[in-house]
Amino acid sequence: MIHIIYGAKGSGKTKRIIDKCNDDALNSKGLVVFLSDTDRYICDLKPQVRFANVKEFEIETERGLLGFIRGMIAGNGDIKTIYIDGANSIAEMPIENMKEFYDKLDKIAEKNDIEFYLTVSLNKEDFPEFLKKYIEN
């Protein structure tokens, strides 16, 4: 399942996703992964979290990000939760053009029994229709 943590830029989305990730890392029966395009938050995450700065792997498209995620899952069947801070920033694509990405991510989640949490820098009323079903309250 996919969950969206949303809000305007500077509204505290990253802090919320880090807090949720840290809580899961302490309570999860599987591996918790945090993906970002910066090392800025690495010290805020618990040591139990597997952190990856995707820019170090030259991930710059939605297809590249999906491939990276699939590779991580293929290499480690213990992954239960993946947090992605700013998927559209990583993919260098406007969120409204990412329907295919979210459709494929949803299939990955279902097939592998993995929860995904993603941040989106939008207010609720500005969400594209395809994203509304993932809104985290």
C-alpha atoms as one frame of an Amber mdcrd trajectory, in Angstrom:
protein
   0.000   0.000   0.000   1.079   3.573  -0.677   0.650   6.394   1.821   1.191
  10.073   0.996   2.401  12.595   3.542   1.608  15.973   2.026   1.733  19.703
   2.610   3.210  22.904   1.281   6.975  23.283   1.072   8.325  23.953   4.560
   5.285  22.477   6.343   7.183  19.704   8.150   6.609  16.746   5.814  10.190
  15.526   6.061  10.145  15.637   9.858   6.876  13.673   9.858   8.203  11.022
   7.476  11.451  10.694   9.472   9.516  10.338  12.743   7.260   7.672  11.202
  10.283   5.870   9.742  12.094   5.851  13.090   9.010   4.503  14.869   8.666
   1.738  12.287  12.359   0.867  12.531  11.976   0.193  16.240   8.784  -1.858
  15.867   9.003  -3.536  12.452   9.557  -7.248  11.980  11.335  -6.455   8.719
  13.783  -4.021   7.184  12.890  -0.331   6.915  14.428   1.710   4.072  14.618
   5.492   3.635  15.360   6.948   0.181  16.256  10.580  -0.395  18.224  12.717
  -2.823  20.368  14.222  -0.040  22.443  13.058   2.936  21.005  15.869   5.064
  18.749  13.592   7.133  21.005  10.598   7.688  21.818  11.641  11.273  18.093
  11.993  12.075  17.374   8.350  11.275  17.754   5.460  13.719  20.674   3.090
  13.018  18.155   0.323  12.216  17.041   2.222   9.070  18.749   1.375   5.780
  19.401   4.785   4.214  20.236   5.448   0.560  20.956   8.746  -1.165  19.700
   7.828  -4.628  21.719  10.595  -6.284  24.863   8.618  -5.379  23.492   5.914
  -7.685  22.682   8.444 -10.427  18.919   7.866 -10.167  17.300  10.721 -12.096
  14.104   9.378 -13.641  10.946   7.640 -12.476  12.002   4.539 -14.396  15.402
   4.618 -12.684  13.793   5.011  -9.261  11.418   2.092  -9.876  14.334  -0.058
 -11.053  16.336   0.860  -7.959  13.410  -0.063  -5.710  12.856  -3.374  -7.520
  16.556  -4.179  -7.210  16.537  -3.470  -3.486  13.523  -5.737  -3.005  15.045
  -8.491  -5.172  18.231  -8.353  -3.114  16.494  -8.335   0.257  13.171 -10.056
   0.814  13.027  -8.740   4.394  12.094  -5.192   3.325   8.698  -4.310   4.814
   8.563  -0.520   4.531  10.133   1.980   2.132  10.067   5.714   2.776  10.737
   8.075  -0.120  11.267  11.757   0.556  10.364  13.669  -2.601   9.942  11.031
  -5.316   9.065  13.662  -7.908  12.247  15.575  -7.049  14.301  12.390  -7.369
  12.624  11.543 -10.696  12.946  15.175 -11.822   9.313  15.160 -12.909   6.240
  17.196 -11.980   3.977  15.226  -9.676   0.999  15.578 -12.017   2.955  13.581
 -14.657   3.729  10.658 -12.328   0.562   8.567 -12.606   2.424   5.680 -14.246
   5.055   5.744 -11.479   2.404   5.505  -8.744   0.503   2.777 -10.607   3.680
   0.692 -10.869   4.686   1.421  -7.277   1.247   0.260  -6.147   1.749  -3.045
  -8.006   5.199  -3.466  -6.413   3.675  -2.831  -2.975   0.889  -5.347  -3.503
   3.074  -8.054  -5.035   5.755  -7.817  -2.329   3.591  -6.913   0.694   5.503
  -3.663   1.253   4.251  -0.349   2.622   5.447   2.806   0.883   5.373   6.277
   2.458   6.110   9.233   0.195   6.185  12.978   0.712   4.442  15.273  -1.761
   4.785  19.060  -1.679   1.186  19.940  -2.481  -1.873  21.052  -0.594  -4.738
  18.551  -0.593  -6.885  20.624  -2.961  -4.081  20.642  -5.570  -3.683  16.862
  -5.727  -4.035  15.172  -9.115  -6.966  12.752  -9.074  -4.756   9.631  -9.256
  -3.013  10.540  -5.971  -6.072  11.197  -3.813  -6.546   7.546  -2.879  -3.113
   7.494  -1.210  -3.544  10.510   1.066  -2.340   9.868   4.590  -4.554  11.622
   7.155
